[in-house]
Short mmCIF file of C-alpha atoms in Angstrom, two decimals:
data_model
loop_
_atom_site.label_atom_id
_atom_site.label_comp_id
_atom_site.label_asym_id
_atom_site.label_seq_id
_atom_site.Cartn_x
_atom_site.Cartn_y
_atom_site.Cartn_z
CA MET A 1 0.00 0.00 0.00
CA MET A 2 2.76 2.42 0.97
CA ARG A 3 4.75 1.52 -2.09
CA ASP A 4 1.75 1.95 -4.32
CA GLU A 5 1.25 5.51 -3.13
CA ARG A 6 4.87 6.29 -3.69
CA ILE A 7 4.91 5.08 -7.26
CA ARG A 8 1.90 7.22 -8.01
CA ARG A 9 3.41 10.32 -6.46
CA LEU A 10 6.71 10.37 -8.31
CA PRO A 11 5.32 11.40 -11.72
CA VAL A 12 3.20 14.04 -10.00
CA ALA A 13 6.19 15.64 -8.33
CA MET A 14 8.27 15.34 -11.48
CA SER A 15 5.70 16.93 -13.74
CA ALA A 16 5.12 19.74 -11.25
CA LEU A 17 8.86 20.43 -11.11
CA VAL A 18 9.15 20.47 -14.89
CA ALA A 19 6.16 22.79 -15.15
CA LEU A 20 7.67 25.12 -12.54
CA THR A 21 10.91 25.22 -14.54
CA LEU A 22 9.04 25.93 -17.78
CA GLY A 23 7.29 28.73 -15.97
CA ILE A 24 10.50 30.64 -15.20
CA LEU A 25 12.36 29.81 -18.42
CA PRO A 26 13.44 33.14 -19.91
CA LEU A 27 11.52 34.12 -23.02
CA PRO A 28 11.92 37.14 -25.28
CA ASN A 29 9.81 40.02 -24.04
CA ALA A 30 7.48 39.81 -27.01
CA LEU A 31 6.71 36.16 -26.32
CA ALA A 32 6.41 36.28 -22.53
CA PRO A 33 2.66 37.11 -22.41
CA PHE A 34 1.95 34.02 -24.53
CA ARG A 35 3.40 31.66 -21.97
CA PRO A 36 0.63 29.41 -20.60
CA ASP A 37 0.40 28.65 -16.88
CA PHE A 38 2.12 25.26 -17.12
CA LEU A 39 1.96 24.55 -13.43
CA VAL A 40 -1.78 25.27 -13.31
CA LEU A 41 -2.38 22.91 -16.21
CA VAL A 42 -0.39 20.18 -14.47
CA VAL A 43 -2.27 20.67 -11.22
CA LEU A 44 -5.59 20.57 -13.07
CA TYR A 45 -4.54 17.37 -14.87
CA TRP A 46 -3.71 15.57 -11.64
CA SER A 47 -6.87 16.89 -9.97
CA ILE A 48 -8.94 15.39 -12.76
CA GLU A 49 -7.03 12.16 -13.40
CA SER A 50 -5.87 11.14 -9.98
CA PRO A 51 -6.92 13.48 -7.18
CA ARG A 52 -5.50 11.18 -4.53
CA ALA A 53 -1.97 11.44 -5.91
CA GLY A 54 -1.72 15.19 -5.78
CA GLY A 55 -4.96 16.82 -4.87
CA LEU A 56 -5.32 20.04 -3.00
CA THR A 57 -2.06 19.61 -1.13
CA LEU A 58 -0.20 19.68 -4.43
CA ALA A 59 -2.26 22.68 -5.55
CA PHE A 60 -1.58 24.61 -2.36
CA PHE A 61 2.16 24.04 -2.32
CA ALA A 62 2.55 24.58 -6.06
CA GLY A 63 0.79 27.91 -5.58
CA LEU A 64 3.05 28.77 -2.67
CA ALA A 65 6.09 28.05 -4.87
CA LEU A 66 4.72 30.44 -7.49
CA ASP A 67 4.18 33.10 -4.83
CA VAL A 68 7.75 32.83 -3.64
CA ILE A 69 9.24 32.84 -7.12
CA GLN A 70 7.18 35.76 -8.39
CA GLY A 71 7.56 37.71 -5.18
CA VAL A 72 3.88 38.50 -4.81
CA VAL A 73 1.93 38.39 -1.56
CA LEU A 74 2.31 34.93 -0.02
CA GLY A 75 -0.83 32.85 -0.57
CA GLN A 76 -2.13 34.50 -3.72
CA HIS A 77 -1.42 31.72 -6.20
CA ALA A 78 -1.99 29.17 -3.45
CA LEU A 79 -5.57 30.36 -2.96
CA ALA A 80 -6.32 30.56 -6.67
CA LEU A 81 -4.86 27.12 -7.37
CA THR A 82 -6.58 25.50 -4.39
CA LEU A 83 -10.00 26.78 -5.43
CA MET A 84 -9.59 25.80 -9.07
CA ALA A 85 -8.17 22.37 -8.20
CA ALA A 86 -11.11 21.75 -5.85
CA TRP A 87 -13.54 22.72 -8.57
CA ALA A 88 -11.78 20.47 -11.10
CA THR A 89 -11.69 17.56 -8.64
CA ASN A 90 -15.37 17.96 -8.03
CA LEU A 91 -16.23 17.85 -11.72
CA ARG A 92 -13.61 15.27 -12.72
CA LEU A 93 -16.00 12.39 -13.47
CA ARG A 94 -17.83 14.53 -15.99
CA ILE A 95 -14.72 16.11 -17.48
CA ARG A 96 -13.17 12.71 -18.14
CA VAL A 97 -15.97 11.76 -20.53
CA PHE A 98 -16.09 15.12 -22.29
CA SER A 99 -15.06 15.44 -25.92
CA PRO A 100 -11.64 17.07 -26.39
CA VAL A 101 -13.22 20.37 -27.43
CA SER A 102 -15.51 20.68 -24.43
CA GLN A 103 -12.64 19.54 -22.21
CA SER A 104 -10.57 22.42 -23.51
CA LEU A 105 -13.46 24.80 -22.94
CA THR A 106 -13.81 23.62 -19.35
CA ILE A 107 -10.08 24.09 -18.82
CA PHE A 108 -10.43 27.56 -20.27
CA ALA A 109 -13.06 28.30 -17.63
CA PHE A 110 -10.75 27.03 -14.86
CA LEU A 111 -7.80 29.05 -16.14
CA THR A 112 -9.89 32.18 -16.47
CA GLY A 113 -11.20 31.71 -12.96
CA TYR A 114 -7.62 31.30 -11.78
CA GLN A 115 -6.55 34.51 -13.50
CA PHE A 116 -9.57 36.29 -12.14
CA ILE A 117 -8.70 35.39 -8.56
CA LEU A 118 -5.12 36.56 -9.15
CA PHE A 119 -6.40 39.76 -10.73
CA TRP A 120 -8.68 40.38 -7.81
CA ILE A 121 -5.97 39.83 -5.19
CA ASP A 122 -3.54 41.98 -7.21
CA GLY A 123 -6.06 44.78 -7.05
CA ALA A 124 -6.83 44.22 -3.37
CA THR A 125 -3.14 44.27 -2.39
CA GLY A 126 -2.55 47.46 -4.31
CA ASN A 127 -0.36 46.47 -7.23
CA PRO A 128 -2.71 45.87 -10.13
CA VAL A 129 -1.43 44.60 -13.47
CA THR A 130 -2.81 47.01 -16.03
CA SER A 131 -2.00 45.05 -19.16
CA PHE A 132 -4.63 42.91 -20.87
CA GLY A 133 -1.91 40.40 -21.65
CA ARG A 134 -2.73 38.28 -18.63
CA TRP A 135 -6.03 37.15 -20.15
CA LEU A 136 -4.08 35.60 -23.01
CA ALA A 137 -2.66 32.80 -20.85
CA PRO A 138 -6.04 31.01 -20.40
CA VAL A 139 -6.58 30.94 -24.17
CA ILE A 140 -3.13 29.49 -24.85
CA GLY A 141 -3.53 27.10 -21.93
CA ALA A 142 -6.84 25.77 -23.26
CA LEU A 143 -5.28 25.34 -26.71
CA ILE A 144 -2.35 23.26 -25.49
CA TRP A 145 -4.45 21.23 -23.03
CA PRO A 146 -4.93 18.22 -25.40
CA PHE A 147 -1.17 17.94 -25.94
CA MET A 148 -0.57 18.33 -22.25
CA VAL A 149 -2.99 15.46 -21.51
CA ARG A 150 -1.25 13.22 -24.04
CA ALA A 151 2.18 13.92 -22.57
CA LEU A 152 1.08 13.58 -18.96
CA SER A 153 -0.99 10.45 -19.47
CA ARG A 154 2.06 8.76 -20.98
CA LEU A 155 3.93 9.69 -17.81
CA HIS A 156 0.97 8.51 -15.75
CA GLU A 157 0.87 5.11 -17.45
CA HIS A 158 4.54 4.36 -16.88
CA MET B 1 -20.34 25.98 -4.22
CA VAL B 2 -23.50 24.38 -5.61
CA ALA B 3 -21.31 22.13 -7.70
CA PHE B 4 -19.99 20.35 -4.66
CA ARG B 5 -23.25 18.50 -4.16
CA SER B 6 -22.86 16.57 -7.40
CA SER B 7 -19.94 14.38 -6.44
CA GLU B 8 -20.17 10.61 -6.49
CA SER B 9 -20.16 9.93 -2.78
CA SER B 10 -21.20 12.39 -0.16
CA GLY B 11 -18.36 11.34 2.19
CA ARG B 12 -15.61 12.24 -0.24
CA SER B 13 -17.41 15.39 -1.30
CA THR B 14 -17.48 16.77 2.22
CA GLY B 15 -13.84 15.79 2.57
CA LEU B 16 -13.00 17.76 -0.52
CA LEU B 17 -15.05 20.72 0.61
CA LEU B 18 -13.41 20.60 4.01
CA ARG B 19 -9.92 20.51 2.60
CA CYS B 20 -10.74 23.21 0.10
CA VAL B 21 -12.02 25.50 2.83
CA LEU B 22 -9.04 24.64 5.03
CA PHE B 23 -6.43 25.40 2.39
CA SER B 24 -8.25 28.53 1.27
CA LEU B 25 -8.38 29.84 4.82
CA LEU B 26 -4.70 29.03 5.18
CA ALA B 27 -3.91 30.95 2.00
CA LEU B 28 -6.06 33.88 3.07
CA GLY B 29 -4.41 33.90 6.47
CA LEU B 30 -0.97 33.89 4.85
CA MET B 31 -1.95 36.79 2.64
CA ILE B 32 -3.26 38.85 5.51
CA ILE B 33 -0.21 38.18 7.66
CA ASP B 34 2.13 38.86 4.76
CA LYS B 35 0.38 42.07 3.79
CA ARG B 36 -0.43 43.53 7.17
CA TYR B 37 2.55 42.46 9.20
CA ASP B 38 6.07 41.73 8.09
CA HIS B 39 6.50 38.48 9.96
CA LEU B 40 6.78 36.31 6.88
CA GLY B 41 10.05 37.77 5.63
CA LYS B 42 12.03 34.96 7.22
CA ILE B 43 9.72 32.22 5.93
CA ARG B 44 9.87 33.73 2.48
CA ARG B 45 13.62 33.85 2.65
CA VAL B 46 13.87 30.19 3.61
CA LEU B 47 11.45 29.23 0.84
CA SER B 48 13.44 31.25 -1.65
CA ILE B 49 16.54 29.25 -0.79
CA VAL B 50 14.55 26.16 -1.73
CA ALA B 51 13.62 27.83 -5.02
CA TYR B 52 17.20 28.93 -5.71
CA PRO B 53 18.41 25.62 -7.23
CA ALA B 54 15.55 25.70 -9.73
CA GLN B 55 16.41 29.25 -10.68
CA VAL B 56 20.08 28.41 -11.06
CA ALA B 57 19.19 25.32 -13.08
CA VAL B 58 17.16 27.44 -15.47
CA ALA B 59 19.76 30.17 -15.72
CA SER B 60 22.84 27.98 -16.08
CA PRO B 61 22.34 26.77 -19.70
CA PHE B 62 22.16 30.39 -20.82
CA GLN B 63 25.24 31.28 -18.82
CA GLY B 64 26.97 28.20 -20.21
CA TRP B 65 26.10 29.24 -23.74
CA ALA B 66 27.42 32.76 -23.10
CA TRP B 67 30.60 31.30 -21.67
CA LEU B 68 31.01 28.95 -24.62
CA ARG B 69 30.53 31.76 -27.10
CA GLU B 70 33.00 33.89 -25.24
CA SER B 71 35.64 31.18 -25.14
CA LEU B 72 35.25 30.47 -28.84
CA THR B 73 35.75 34.02 -30.07
CA THR B 74 38.66 34.50 -32.42
CA ARG B 75 41.87 36.31 -31.74
CA GLU B 76 40.91 39.07 -34.16
CA ALA B 77 37.61 39.69 -32.43
CA LEU B 78 39.36 39.84 -29.09
CA ARG B 79 41.95 42.27 -30.40
CA ALA B 80 39.29 44.49 -31.89
CA ASP B 81 37.44 44.39 -28.59
CA LYS B 82 40.59 45.27 -26.71
CA THR B 83 41.35 48.26 -28.93
CA LYS B 84 37.82 49.49 -28.58
CA LEU B 85 37.89 49.12 -24.79
CA GLU B 86 41.22 50.90 -24.57
CA ASP B 87 39.83 53.79 -26.57
CA GLU B 88 36.81 53.94 -24.34
CA LEU B 89 38.95 53.81 -21.24
CA ARG B 90 41.10 56.67 -22.48
CA VAL B 91 38.05 58.83 -23.06
CA ALA B 92 36.60 57.82 -19.71
CA GLN B 93 39.81 58.63 -17.86
CA PHE B 94 40.03 61.94 -19.61
CA ARG B 95 36.53 62.74 -18.41
CA LEU B 96 37.30 61.45 -14.96
CA GLN B 97 40.12 63.93 -14.44
CA ARG B 98 37.64 66.70 -14.68
CA TYR B 99 35.01 64.78 -12.77
CA GLU B 100 37.08 64.29 -9.64
CA ALA B 101 37.69 67.98 -9.28
CA LEU B 102 34.00 68.60 -9.88
CA GLU B 103 32.99 66.01 -7.33
CA ALA B 104 35.20 67.54 -4.68
CA GLU B 105 33.71 70.91 -5.44
CA SER B 106 30.22 69.49 -5.34
CA ARG B 107 30.87 67.91 -1.93
CA ARG B 108 32.10 71.24 -0.59
CA LEU B 109 29.09 73.06 -1.94
CA ARG B 110 26.72 70.44 -0.60
CA ALA B 111 28.36 70.70 2.80
CA LEU B 112 27.91 74.46 2.65
CA ARG B 113 24.30 74.08 1.72
CA ASP B 114 23.61 71.46 4.36
CA SER B 115 22.12 69.16 1.80
CA THR B 116 21.29 65.53 2.51
CA ASN B 117 21.19 64.60 -1.14
CA GLY B 118 23.31 61.50 -0.97
CA VAL B 119 26.27 60.74 -3.12
CA GLY B 120 26.88 57.17 -4.23
CA SER B 121 29.87 55.97 -2.27
CA ARG B 122 30.18 52.21 -2.40
CA PHE B 123 29.22 49.85 -5.19
CA ILE B 124 28.94 46.15 -5.73
CA ILE B 125 28.23 44.52 -9.06
CA GLY B 126 25.47 41.95 -9.48
CA ASP B 127 24.59 39.79 -12.46
CA ILE B 128 21.04 39.45 -13.70
CA MET B 129 19.90 35.83 -13.58
CA ASP B 130 18.16 34.49 -16.67
CA VAL B 131 14.88 33.86 -14.95
CA ASP B 132 11.48 35.25 -15.87
CA LEU B 133 9.61 36.35 -12.77
CA ASP B 134 6.35 37.70 -14.10
CA ALA B 135 5.50 38.60 -17.66
CA PHE B 136 3.50 41.65 -16.65
CA ARG B 137 5.82 43.23 -14.14
CA GLU B 138 9.18 44.72 -14.96
CA ARG B 139 11.36 42.91 -12.47
CA VAL B 140 14.63 41.04 -12.63
CA LEU B 141 16.36 38.64 -10.31
CA VAL B 142 19.97 39.49 -9.41
CA ASP B 143 22.51 37.20 -7.79
CA LYS B 144 23.25 39.45 -4.82
CA GLY B 145 21.18 39.26 -1.67
CA ALA B 146 21.08 39.94 2.05
CA ARG B 147 24.37 38.08 2.38
CA ASP B 148 26.04 40.87 0.40
CA GLY B 149 24.34 43.62 2.38
CA VAL B 150 21.76 44.54 -0.24
CA TYR B 151 18.72 46.25 1.28
CA VAL B 152 15.19 47.06 0.20
CA GLY B 153 14.95 50.42 -1.53
CA GLN B 154 18.59 50.43 -2.57
CA ALA B 155 19.35 52.23 -5.83
CA VAL B 156 20.51 50.08 -8.73
CA LEU B 157 22.38 51.52 -11.73
CA ASP B 158 23.80 50.19 -14.94
CA ALA B 159 26.42 51.64 -17.25
CA GLY B 160 23.92 54.02 -18.84
CA GLY B 161 22.08 55.37 -15.84
CA VAL B 162 19.50 54.50 -13.23
CA PHE B 163 18.14 50.97 -13.64
CA GLY B 164 15.76 50.56 -10.72
CA GLN B 165 15.68 49.78 -7.04
CA VAL B 166 15.66 46.71 -4.87
CA ALA B 167 12.12 45.56 -4.17
CA ARG B 168 12.79 42.35 -2.25
CA VAL B 169 15.85 40.83 -0.68
CA ASP B 170 16.38 37.11 -0.20
CA GLN B 171 19.41 35.45 1.29
CA LEU B 172 21.24 34.85 -1.99
CA THR B 173 19.26 36.83 -4.52
CA SER B 174 17.35 40.05 -4.72
CA GLU B 175 14.56 41.28 -6.91
CA VAL B 176 15.05 44.61 -8.64
CA ILE B 177 12.06 46.61 -9.79
CA LEU B 178 12.88 48.47 -13.00
CA ILE B 179 12.19 52.19 -13.37
CA SER B 180 9.87 51.23 -16.23
CA ASP B 181 7.58 49.16 -13.98
CA ALA B 182 4.10 50.61 -13.87
CA ALA B 183 4.26 50.72 -10.07
CA HIS B 184 7.56 52.59 -9.92
CA ALA B 185 8.18 56.32 -9.63
CA ILE B 186 11.47 58.17 -9.34
CA PRO B 187 12.09 61.83 -8.45
CA VAL B 188 13.92 63.50 -11.34
CA GLN B 189 15.19 66.86 -12.38
CA ASP B 190 15.60 68.42 -15.82
CA ASN B 191 19.34 68.82 -16.29
CA ARG B 192 18.86 71.94 -18.42
CA ASN B 193 16.84 74.10 -16.05
CA GLY B 194 16.45 72.20 -12.79
CA LEU B 195 12.73 71.58 -13.19
CA ARG B 196 11.81 68.88 -10.70
CA THR B 197 9.18 66.23 -11.20
CA VAL B 198 8.51 62.52 -10.90
CA ALA B 199 9.11 59.97 -13.66
CA VAL B 200 6.67 57.08 -13.57
CA GLY B 201 7.05 53.73 -15.33
CA THR B 202 4.65 52.62 -18.01
CA GLY B 203 5.13 48.86 -18.05
CA ASP B 204 6.97 49.31 -21.35
CA LEU B 205 10.76 48.85 -21.15
CA SER B 206 11.46 51.69 -23.56
CA ARG B 207 9.21 54.34 -22.03
CA LEU B 208 8.74 56.36 -18.88
CA LYS B 209 6.27 59.17 -18.50
CA LEU B 210 6.14 62.45 -16.62
CA PRO B 211 2.51 62.73 -15.54
CA TYR B 212 2.85 65.86 -13.41
CA ILE B 213 4.19 68.38 -15.92
CA SER B 214 1.93 71.35 -16.55
CA THR B 215 1.39 72.44 -20.15
CA ALA B 216 3.22 75.70 -19.43
CA ALA B 217 6.33 73.99 -18.04
CA ASP B 218 9.65 74.53 -19.76
CA ILE B 219 10.47 71.08 -21.03
CA VAL B 220 11.42 70.20 -24.57
CA LYS B 221 12.36 67.14 -26.59
CA GLY B 222 15.96 66.10 -25.95
CA ASP B 223 16.13 67.29 -22.34
CA LEU B 224 18.21 65.04 -20.11
CA LEU B 225 16.54 64.01 -16.86
CA VAL B 226 18.75 63.17 -13.90
CA THR B 227 17.90 61.94 -10.44
CA SER B 228 17.14 64.83 -8.11
CA GLY B 229 18.12 62.94 -4.98
CA LEU B 230 14.97 64.14 -3.22
CA GLY B 231 13.48 61.52 -0.99
CA GLY B 232 16.91 60.05 -0.43
CA GLY B 233 16.37 56.75 -2.21
CA PHE B 234 18.55 57.51 -5.18
CA PRO B 235 21.88 59.29 -5.39
CA ALA B 236 21.54 62.69 -7.04
CA GLY B 237 22.72 63.49 -10.53
CA TYR B 238 22.56 60.15 -12.31
CA PRO B 239 20.93 60.09 -15.75
CA VAL B 240 17.42 58.65 -15.85
CA GLY B 241 16.42 59.31 -19.45
CA THR B 242 15.89 61.79 -22.23
CA VAL B 243 12.62 63.41 -23.19
CA VAL B 244 11.52 62.01 -26.54
CA GLU B 245 8.08 63.50 -26.90
CA VAL B 246 6.12 66.40 -25.40
CA LYS B 247 2.45 66.67 -26.27
CA ARG B 248 0.72 69.82 -25.13
CA ASP B 249 -3.03 69.92 -25.42
CA PRO B 250 -4.25 73.44 -24.59
CA ALA B 251 -7.46 72.02 -23.20
CA GLN B 252 -5.59 69.96 -20.62
CA SER B 253 -3.73 71.30 -17.62
CA LEU B 254 -1.04 68.63 -17.77
CA ALA B 255 1.26 67.86 -20.68
CA ASP B 256 1.91 64.39 -21.99
CA VAL B 257 5.66 63.77 -21.76
CA ALA B 258 7.36 60.55 -22.85
CA VAL B 259 10.89 59.71 -21.71
CA SER B 260 13.28 57.14 -23.08
CA PRO B 261 15.30 55.58 -20.21
CA ALA B 262 19.07 56.07 -20.23
CA ALA B 263 19.81 52.62 -18.81
CA ALA B 264 19.73 49.66 -21.17
CA LEU B 265 16.76 48.12 -19.35
CA ASP B 266 16.38 45.27 -21.83
CA ARG B 267 20.04 44.54 -22.49
CA SER B 268 22.03 45.05 -19.31
CA ARG B 269 23.64 42.05 -17.70
CA GLU B 270 25.60 43.66 -14.89
CA LEU B 271 24.07 46.02 -12.39
CA LEU B 272 25.62 48.28 -9.77
CA PHE B 273 24.16 48.34 -6.27
CA VAL B 274 24.87 51.72 -4.69
CA TRP B 275 25.31 52.67 -1.06
CA LEU B 276 24.58 56.30 -0.37
CA THR B 277 26.63 58.69 1.71
CA PRO B 278 24.73 61.68 3.02
CA ALA B 279 26.97 64.70 2.41
CA THR B 280 26.80 65.98 5.98
CA PRO B 281 25.23 64.67 9.15
CA THR B 282 22.39 67.07 9.81
CA LEU B 283 18.78 67.28 10.84
CA ALA B 284 16.85 65.85 7.95
CA ALA B 285 13.84 68.14 8.15
CA THR B 286 15.61 71.47 7.98
CA SER B 287 18.13 70.38 5.41
CA LEU B 288 15.48 68.91 3.17
CA SER B 289 13.63 72.19 3.15
CA THR B 290 16.89 74.01 2.51
CA SER B 291 17.75 72.01 -0.53
CA SER B 292 14.31 72.05 -2.07
CA SER B 293 13.53 75.67 -1.39
CA SER B 294 16.89 76.94 -2.53
CA SER B 295 16.68 75.03 -5.76
CA ALA B 296 13.09 76.16 -6.18
CA THR B 297 14.26 79.76 -6.09
CA ALA B 298 17.06 78.94 -8.47
CA VAL B 299 14.88 77.45 -11.18
CA ALA B 300 12.31 79.16 -13.31
CA PRO B 301 8.98 79.88 -11.61
CA THR B 302 7.41 77.01 -13.58
CA GLY B 303 9.25 74.59 -11.35
CA ALA B 304 7.28 75.59 -8.31
CA ALA B 305 4.00 74.61 -9.91
CA THR B 306 4.95 70.99 -10.41
CA ALA B 307 7.32 70.49 -7.51
CA PRO B 308 5.84 68.17 -4.87
CA ALA B 309 5.59 69.61 -1.33
CA ALA B 310 8.23 71.67 0.45
CA ALA B 311 8.41 74.24 -2.34
CA ALA B 312 5.96 76.42 -0.45
CA LYS B 313 8.33 76.61 2.52
CA PRO B 314 9.94 80.03 2.84
CA THR B 315 13.69 80.28 2.46
CA ALA B 316 13.92 82.10 5.75
CA VAL B 317 13.14 78.96 7.73
CA ALA B 318 16.10 77.16 6.31
CA LYS B 319 18.59 79.96 6.53
CA PRO B 320 19.63 79.86 10.19
CA SER B 321 20.91 76.31 10.05
CA ALA B 322 22.84 76.96 6.87
CA ALA B 323 24.30 80.19 8.13
CA ALA B 324 25.17 78.85 11.57
CA LYS B 325 27.34 76.13 10.13
CA PRO B 326 30.82 77.41 9.36
CA THR B 327 32.65 75.90 6.42
CA ALA B 328 35.52 74.70 8.53
CA ALA B 329 33.21 72.65 10.73
CA ALA B 330 31.46 71.09 7.80
CA LYS B 331 34.59 69.89 6.09
CA PRO B 332 36.03 67.40 8.56
CA SER B 333 32.62 65.87 9.15
CA ALA B 334 32.29 65.29 5.45
CA ALA B 335 35.70 63.71 5.36
CA ALA B 336 34.95 61.45 8.30
CA LYS B 337 31.75 60.29 6.70
CA PRO B 338 32.46 57.25 4.48
CA SER B 339 33.23 54.72 7.18
CA ALA B 340 30.31 55.81 9.29
CA ALA B 341 28.01 55.71 6.31
CA ALA B 342 29.10 52.24 5.39
CA LYS B 343 28.21 51.11 8.86
CA SER B 344 24.88 52.82 8.94
CA SER B 345 23.93 51.44 5.55
CA ASP B 346 24.64 47.99 6.88
CA THR B 347 22.35 48.54 9.80
CA ALA B 348 19.79 50.01 7.47
CA ALA B 349 20.01 46.83 5.46
CA LYS B 350 19.13 44.82 8.51
CA SER B 351 16.29 46.99 9.61
CA THR B 352 14.61 47.49 6.27
CA ASP B 353 14.99 44.23 4.44
CA THR B 354 11.69 42.94 5.69
CA ALA B 355 9.81 46.07 4.71
CA ALA B 356 8.47 45.79 1.19
CA ALA B 357 8.40 49.35 -0.09
CA PRO B 358 9.12 49.57 -3.82
CA THR B 359 8.09 53.20 -3.94
CA ALA B 360 10.20 56.04 -5.13
CA THR B 361 10.98 57.54 -1.76
CA ALA B 362 12.78 55.07 0.41
CA PRO B 363 12.91 56.41 3.94
CA THR B 364 16.26 54.83 4.83
CA THR B 365 18.62 57.72 4.22
CA ALA B 366 16.33 60.27 5.82
CA ASP B 367 16.21 58.11 8.94
CA GLN B 368 19.95 57.73 8.86
CA ALA B 369 20.42 61.45 8.63
CA THR B 370 18.22 62.13 11.62
CA GLY B 371 19.97 59.43 13.59
CA ASP B 372 23.36 60.90 12.76
CA GLY B 373 22.28 64.45 13.42
CA LYS B 374 20.80 64.05 16.87
CA PRO B 375 24.04 63.70 18.88
#
């Protein structure tokens, strides 16, 4: 039983680490707004596919890592990720049987909700981001979701 | 929250809801503690040490590539580089001859005038790490941190001019907020006529703006803006940018002025962290009013309209302190300053590194000045 849990957790931790790295990889300034929230996508994937492996604990600590790296108020990404992961976990049985297009649309809703919570906290803590660029990430994220699922499910199977 | 009812088993659903509420409350609590009180600085610092390997791992391939390219350059390229650098050095040294005399004169005059406008005294060089922090905020991560004595609010320069200031200090790294960040403002002065104002970032690396310039103000395209040193966060007299566009709409009371930053905000690799030396130990309040009111009388009357605060203060208030101080007394204190300032900046580093204040006016030097002046 213990061993079983462990085997399931390794790919989760690995994918989260890779996503975190992709998130801080330097991009040219023109491309930076097009970077999807890799870590959010990974957390959503594990919330839908195998909530017991990662679940809300993964979401909370992944969010905390983002807070520390980006230097924003501690707990901002953690709150947004926790709420979205809980929502995704709750709807996972339905999402699993969705067609790829409606799956992407659902992910788009999650990502937008995530950005909205960030946006709201940014405003509440007094350093709002004025650019519209941040609303681009959910679109890109929803577009790459099918590829993400393919890559992660291969990792999951192994 | 309605959605939570539709899970497969009610037991797991309540478990999920419970954990969701628990983690959310935890996150909210963290936010409130972090925002309201500064107790989380230590936790954040420890967490950032955990994040450091990831940041180094991301940055190292780029550094490796730069190193590889550097080590594979040809002899000819190196020679050309060397000749160019020698030429530059000659010109720089030629300028420096004049500059040293000017600096000495400036120190004397500042001492006479009782000004607290700091002069950059000690520098360390930091390298920008190749890590993207946030696509929508103009910030960079630099490989110098609390270990090197860097403090929040410290001025950061590059070869061209003012780059930004330190917004957050971790043990090994620090985060520098660029002058082009939309949340950043820096007190500046027109080098041509002494007009003082505030340059605010736009979120665009190649643009700053001057939002508080009246349409009647004397500012034209090509004017060089330098730091005014007011507020004490930045050393005075370093280039901030040049005015590239002035739009005056007669119907508006404020002009639309665009500034191109002097520092290479998008290309710099090495940054200078500056420690300030206040010119003379003196009471901050009186000396501040001296400096601002005397320069307000010196500049054209347009300056008074846009100058923030203090300009209304009469010159008479400031005079006694300036007059009472004989030149002879001011000189040795100025000479004795550097070591004391180095110490006080270190203590300032300790006391302010938990305070997150990426605003233009860092209170550190003003506090220092009052502390020095009291005895």
